[in-house]
Amino acid sequence: MWFSFWRPRDRFTLDELRYLIDQLMKIQVVNDVNKAFVIEALRSIAELITYGDQHDLNFFEFFMEKQVMGEFVRILKISKNVIVSVQLLQTMSIMIQNLKSDHSIYYLFSNEHINFLITYPFDFRNEELLSYYISFLRAISGKLNKNSISLLVKTEKEEIVSFPLYVEAIRFAFHEEGMIRTAVRALTLNIYHVGDIYVNKYIATAPHDNYFLNFVKFFREHCISLNGLVSPTTESQGPESTSSILSAVDEIEDNLYYFSDVVSAGIPDIGTLITDSMLKLLIFPMLLPSLRIGVSDEKKFSSVTSLYLLCCILRILKIKDLANTVAAALICSVESFLPSVEAKPNGVMADRDDENHIDDENPSGNLDSSSMVISIQSLCTSSSDQHNCWFSASVLRDALISYITSGDDMQVVGSLSVLATFLQTKELDESMLDALGILPQRKQHKKLLLKALVGEDTGEEQLFASENCTSKDGELSIYLQRLKDQYEVSCSYQKVGESPHVHRFLVLDALISLFCRTSISADALWDGGWLLRQLLPYSETEFNTRHLQSLKDSFMKSCNQLIEEQRGAWPDLLVQVLCDEWRKCKRAIEASSPRKETKSILFPTKKSFSSDVIPIESSFAAGETMYERVKVFVLLHQLQVFLAGRSLPDQPPILPPVDFPEISRAKSAGLNIIGPKLSTELHLGDAVPCRIAFERGKERHFNFLAVSIGISGWIILAEELPQKPSHGIVRVVAPLAGCNPKIDERHARWLHLRIRPSTLPLIETAKNAANLKLKSKSLVDGRWTLAFKDEASCKSALTMIHEEIDLQCMEVERRLKPLLSEEI
């Protein structure tokens, strides 16, 4: 029999299928002798059935006639070999995936053979077997619809009592292997999106609804792992730690997108279950208590991690109840979410007798109402108190504001991102935005105009009042009540009273304070600029005199810093950088959404080059400082234009370059507007002979020349032409700016020069900044030592450099004069 099996036969024929099935039916036990035949037969049957489904329906008719599914089950029962089990699962997966006919799929699903294979006790200690088993389950889920899914469930009195495909699949939802987890998620989504009422009810009832609760717990563990990676790497992140954080972030975001897909399936109660679990297991007990200054317990979440996770959850999980509940919680006190031993916002320890301890072992996940009593402190109303009231306030919203005014770079970015996330969350009620102090001016005007038109209360008076505000709480009171009723949190929200404008004033005041801070990166300030333009797209009407003066003072300081850069190491790039950053900043603050991804919260943005890689005295450090100063200046300048009530121009007000001067060293040397090029000829009338060794023991003779054309300048080393006196060929060209010329203290004929690159390799992302350590050797300034024939020649070269640098810097100053004018 075995010899006849291996003889050549025509494949893809009904006779071939008949032969294989007949031989398979004769097998009574699978052993080492015949297992090769069984495996090959199973593989070939899958190919033939797939072929027949597309070319000849008689193939599948014969398959049904011989009840081959029953034979597959029988082979599995009489085989103890894992390889046969693997091939059987692979055969079933291939058939199910490739069958196009609904009739064929319904036949496969219409008996209990599929459920038998699903529930068969395979030895899943074999990783290959588990992989094929999950692929088999996923293949089944890919063919589900409202008709086929009913063939895989068992019902009693119109209620589903058994659904093996779903139950067996979610057993592996939290498997350590990522590919298996991904396959299970795809399978469950296929089931959820079928939309079968009875299946949805089965999924959403106990004990199967525990899957979602367990998934939130699984998600929480990933959040805890991320916090462990972020906390110790806040100050400095290398390539390995950055890679680990990015991997953890990808996993967290994948989990959230899965939650989002589950909610979008529209299964009743599942969205509520996920919302409740997320709030009770993660947001209330872990994230919100971390929004305070002075957290030192390594077991607790860092503020940066919490800010990132809040943004990520709200941006991806677009659930109205979740967004509004979190927003309502942010106007509650910090202590309401803390055990009695936790710190208050500014690091002051809470009295142990004031609150009861939260039971971490509460199996239901509910927060004990006795430990969650919330009282909103009276907000400051006088102008003098408003400036500092958030430093003593215990309200979570004010803790966010305190990060903007006094937090570090990552906390500033995180807090601004949270506010930006709320601002862009369409599911959030406007009353929540108003309570948070971030209701945009245009929405305020629209709301007040509507009130004035319908004659509600004193809407007309409010519309034209100097301090526009909304008078009704909208859904705010509903969600505050829900915190008490649904989450066992007792809330008492005290209305602002005489000055409802105070919430908004605090946010604006914090943003003005941010723009006046000098220790914060330009990127963070740009984020603040975006938020300000979202809140106030029109004019300066909501700024007081102190705001305007603070912004003006900060702008003048930035002007002075830019003036320093005009005679710094990079004046030749200053105009170009200003124009580039002007366009970028304009796009950034006028964009409809923030320019950076949420994950940027987790990476420091203040410095692209760390001092352990780039020496502080190098031109690279000076170039980074120049870029930072330019970005800050551009933002503050554009804010001044905005405050003046004018639209931003596409280009900064910079004067055009002047014509090529008739009298200059560059003109005398025969250079054109393009400047010196290697191997070109020039006149050496002003050049000074010198010697330099670029390699040890190989001294070369050149003629030294320093020239400038407009804002550009060069150091030129030319080789004299013997046949043409006073003329030479350009052999070496280097930037003039930043050369820091210095005559050697011991050898008065030696001139030391620092040679910086012609462009600055700025690295914009934290990831690349970490990788910068791998190539730090390439970011080193060049050092030249020129030897002249006597001291007079050396001093002449030094004087030439200073004169050309002065001309270069004076042209930069001329072109930037309108930009630095006090009148905007």
PDB file of N, CA and C in Angstrom, residues 155-194:
ATOM      1  N   THR A 155     -27.184  26.629  22.394  1.00  0.00           N
ATOM      2  CA  THR A 155     -28.212  27.459  23.009  1.00  0.00           C
ATOM      3  C   THR A 155     -29.214  26.619  23.778  1.00  0.00           C
ATOM      4  N   GLU A 156     -29.799  27.231  24.768  1.00  0.00           N
ATOM      5  CA  GLU A 156     -30.907  26.659  25.536  1.00  0.00           C
ATOM      6  C   GLU A 156     -31.897  27.773  25.829  1.00  0.00           C
ATOM      7  N   LYS A 157     -33.124  27.586  25.373  1.00  0.00           N
ATOM      8  CA  LYS A 157     -34.179  28.578  25.567  1.00  0.00           C
ATOM      9  C   LYS A 157     -33.737  29.961  25.049  1.00  0.00           C
ATOM     10  N   GLU A 158     -33.200  29.950  23.839  1.00  0.00           N
ATOM     11  CA  GLU A 158     -32.763  31.154  23.152  1.00  0.00           C
ATOM     12  C   GLU A 158     -31.658  31.912  23.889  1.00  0.00           C
ATOM     13  N   GLU A 159     -30.967  31.220  24.760  1.00  0.00           N
ATOM     14  CA  GLU A 159     -29.812  31.795  25.455  1.00  0.00           C
ATOM     15  C   GLU A 159     -28.582  30.955  25.141  1.00  0.00           C
ATOM     16  N   ILE A 160     -27.489  31.617  24.798  1.00  0.00           N
ATOM     17  CA  ILE A 160     -26.255  30.891  24.518  1.00  0.00           C
ATOM     18  C   ILE A 160     -25.654  30.409  25.829  1.00  0.00           C
ATOM     19  N   VAL A 161     -25.380  29.122  25.888  1.00  0.00           N
ATOM     20  CA  VAL A 161     -24.796  28.545  27.101  1.00  0.00           C
ATOM     21  C   VAL A 161     -23.366  28.075  26.863  1.00  0.00           C
ATOM     22  N   SER A 162     -22.961  28.007  25.594  1.00  0.00           N
ATOM     23  CA  SER A 162     -21.605  27.549  25.302  1.00  0.00           C
ATOM     24  C   SER A 162     -21.125  28.162  23.987  1.00  0.00           C
ATOM     25  N   PHE A 163     -19.907  28.689  24.018  1.00  0.00           N
ATOM     26  CA  PHE A 163     -19.276  29.250  22.821  1.00  0.00           C
ATOM     27  C   PHE A 163     -17.790  28.920  22.913  1.00  0.00           C
ATOM     28  N   PRO A 164     -17.418  27.677  22.568  1.00  0.00           N
ATOM     29  CA  PRO A 164     -16.035  27.217  22.759  1.00  0.00           C
ATOM     30  C   PRO A 164     -14.985  28.083  22.078  1.00  0.00           C
ATOM     31  N   LEU A 165     -15.267  28.565  20.880  1.00  0.00           N
ATOM     32  CA  LEU A 165     -14.269  29.366  20.159  1.00  0.00           C
ATOM     33  C   LEU A 165     -13.826  30.554  20.991  1.00  0.00           C
ATOM     34  N   TYR A 166     -14.762  31.280  21.563  1.00  0.00           N
ATOM     35  CA  TYR A 166     -14.447  32.475  22.343  1.00  0.00           C
ATOM     36  C   TYR A 166     -13.799  32.114  23.672  1.00  0.00           C
ATOM     37  N   VAL A 167     -14.376  31.132  24.345  1.00  0.00           N
ATOM     38  CA  VAL A 167     -13.886  30.761  25.680  1.00  0.00           C
ATOM     39  C   VAL A 167     -12.458  30.242  25.624  1.00  0.00           C
ATOM     40  N   GLU A 168     -12.176  29.377  24.631  1.00  0.00           N
ATOM     41  CA  GLU A 168     -10.833  28.809  24.531  1.00  0.00           C
ATOM     42  C   GLU A 168      -9.822  29.855  24.077  1.00  0.00           C
ATOM     43  N   ALA A 169     -10.256  30.768  23.224  1.00  0.00           N
ATOM     44  CA  ALA A 169      -9.323  31.774  22.709  1.00  0.00           C
ATOM     45  C   ALA A 169      -8.856  32.717  23.802  1.00  0.00           C
ATOM     46  N   ILE A 170      -9.782  33.220  24.625  1.00  0.00           N
ATOM     47  CA  ILE A 170      -9.398  34.219  25.624  1.00  0.00           C
ATOM     48  C   ILE A 170      -8.555  33.620  26.745  1.00  0.00           C
ATOM     49  N   ARG A 171      -8.441  32.293  26.773  1.00  0.00           N
ATOM     50  CA  ARG A 171      -7.510  31.682  27.724  1.00  0.00           C
ATOM     51  C   ARG A 171      -6.078  32.115  27.443  1.00  0.00           C
ATOM     52  N   PHE A 172      -5.804  32.469  26.183  1.00  0.00           N
ATOM     53  CA  PHE A 172      -4.444  32.827  25.786  1.00  0.00           C
ATOM     54  C   PHE A 172      -4.307  34.326  25.529  1.00  0.00           C
ATOM     55  N   ALA A 173      -5.260  35.109  26.025  1.00  0.00           N
ATOM     56  CA  ALA A 173      -5.244  36.556  25.777  1.00  0.00           C
ATOM     57  C   ALA A 173      -4.035  37.242  26.393  1.00  0.00           C
ATOM     58  N   PHE A 174      -3.496  36.667  27.445  1.00  0.00           N
ATOM     59  CA  PHE A 174      -2.382  37.301  28.154  1.00  0.00           C
ATOM     60  C   PHE A 174      -1.129  36.434  28.112  1.00  0.00           C
ATOM     61  N   HIS A 175      -1.014  35.672  27.034  1.00  0.00           N
ATOM     62  CA  HIS A 175       0.151  34.804  26.860  1.00  0.00           C
ATOM     63  C   HIS A 175       1.412  35.645  26.727  1.00  0.00           C
ATOM     64  N   GLU A 176       2.521  35.087  27.142  1.00  0.00           N
ATOM     65  CA  GLU A 176       3.786  35.836  27.115  1.00  0.00           C
ATOM     66  C   GLU A 176       4.265  36.110  25.698  1.00  0.00           C
ATOM     67  N   GLU A 177       3.821  35.327  24.737  1.00  0.00           N
ATOM     68  CA  GLU A 177       4.221  35.532  23.349  1.00  0.00           C
ATOM     69  C   GLU A 177       3.331  36.572  22.684  1.00  0.00           C
ATOM     70  N   GLY A 178       3.952  37.628  22.186  1.00  0.00           N
ATOM     71  CA  GLY A 178       3.201  38.735  21.611  1.00  0.00           C
ATOM     72  C   GLY A 178       2.365  38.353  20.403  1.00  0.00           C
ATOM     73  N   MET A 179       2.876  37.466  19.542  1.00  0.00           N
ATOM     74  CA  MET A 179       2.131  37.071  18.351  1.00  0.00           C
ATOM     75  C   MET A 179       0.834  36.351  18.715  1.00  0.00           C
ATOM     76  N   ILE A 180       0.877  35.578  19.779  1.00  0.00           N
ATOM     77  CA  ILE A 180      -0.330  34.879  20.219  1.00  0.00           C
ATOM     78  C   ILE A 180      -1.341  35.877  20.761  1.00  0.00           C
ATOM     79  N   ARG A 181      -0.881  36.834  21.550  1.00  0.00           N
ATOM     80  CA  ARG A 181      -1.793  37.862  22.066  1.00  0.00           C
ATOM     81  C   ARG A 181      -2.445  38.632  20.922  1.00  0.00           C
ATOM     82  N   THR A 182      -1.658  38.958  19.912  1.00  0.00           N
ATOM     83  CA  THR A 182      -2.194  39.704  18.772  1.00  0.00           C
ATOM     84  C   THR A 182      -3.251  38.892  18.038  1.00  0.00           C
ATOM     85  N   ALA A 183      -2.995  37.612  17.850  1.00  0.00           N
ATOM     86  CA  ALA A 183      -3.957  36.755  17.151  1.00  0.00           C
ATOM     87  C   ALA A 183      -5.259  36.631  17.933  1.00  0.00           C
ATOM     88  N   VAL A 184      -5.156  36.512  19.249  1.00  0.00           N
ATOM     89  CA  VAL A 184      -6.363  36.402  20.080  1.00  0.00           C
ATOM     90  C   VAL A 184      -7.170  37.696  20.012  1.00  0.00           C
ATOM     91  N   ARG A 185      -6.500  38.827  20.017  1.00  0.00           N
ATOM     92  CA  ARG A 185      -7.218  40.103  19.924  1.00  0.00           C
ATOM     93  C   ARG A 185      -7.946  40.214  18.584  1.00  0.00           C
ATOM     94  N   ALA A 186      -7.270  39.817  17.508  1.00  0.00           N
ATOM     95  CA  ALA A 186      -7.918  39.859  16.189  1.00  0.00           C
ATOM     96  C   ALA A 186      -9.129  38.934  16.166  1.00  0.00           C
ATOM     97  N   LEU A 187      -8.991  37.768  16.787  1.00  0.00           N
ATOM     98  CA  LEU A 187     -10.106  36.812  16.849  1.00  0.00           C
ATOM     99  C   LEU A 187     -11.293  37.396  17.601  1.00  0.00           C
ATOM    100  N   THR A 188     -11.040  37.960  18.765  1.00  0.00           N
ATOM    101  CA  THR A 188     -12.147  38.499  19.561  1.00  0.00           C
ATOM    102  C   THR A 188     -12.830  39.658  18.838  1.00  0.00           C
ATOM    103  N   LEU A 189     -12.045  40.496  18.158  1.00  0.00           N
ATOM    104  CA  LEU A 189     -12.651  41.606  17.420  1.00  0.00           C
ATOM    105  C   LEU A 189     -13.522  41.097  16.275  1.00  0.00           C
ATOM    106  N   ASN A 190     -13.095  40.016  15.632  1.00  0.00           N
ATOM    107  CA  ASN A 190     -13.929  39.416  14.584  1.00  0.00           C
ATOM    108  C   ASN A 190     -15.271  38.968  15.153  1.00  0.00           C
ATOM    109  N   ILE A 191     -15.242  38.442  16.369  1.00  0.00           N
ATOM    110  CA  ILE A 191     -16.486  38.001  17.011  1.00  0.00           C
ATOM    111  C   ILE A 191     -17.336  39.198  17.407  1.00  0.00           C
ATOM    112  N   TYR A 192     -16.715  40.202  18.006  1.00  0.00           N
ATOM    113  CA  TYR A 192     -17.475  41.367  18.473  1.00  0.00           C
ATOM    114  C   TYR A 192     -18.155  42.099  17.314  1.00  0.00           C
ATOM    115  N   HIS A 193     -17.463  42.188  16.196  1.00  0.00           N
ATOM    116  CA  HIS A 193     -17.990  42.978  15.082  1.00  0.00           C
ATOM    117  C   HIS A 193     -19.001  42.212  14.229  1.00  0.00           C
ATOM    118  N   VAL A 194     -19.259  40.944  14.559  1.00  0.00           N
ATOM    119  CA  VAL A 194     -20.354  40.234  13.886  1.00  0.00           C
ATOM    120  C   VAL A 194     -21.680  40.915  14.206  1.00  0.00           C
TER     121      VAL A 194
END
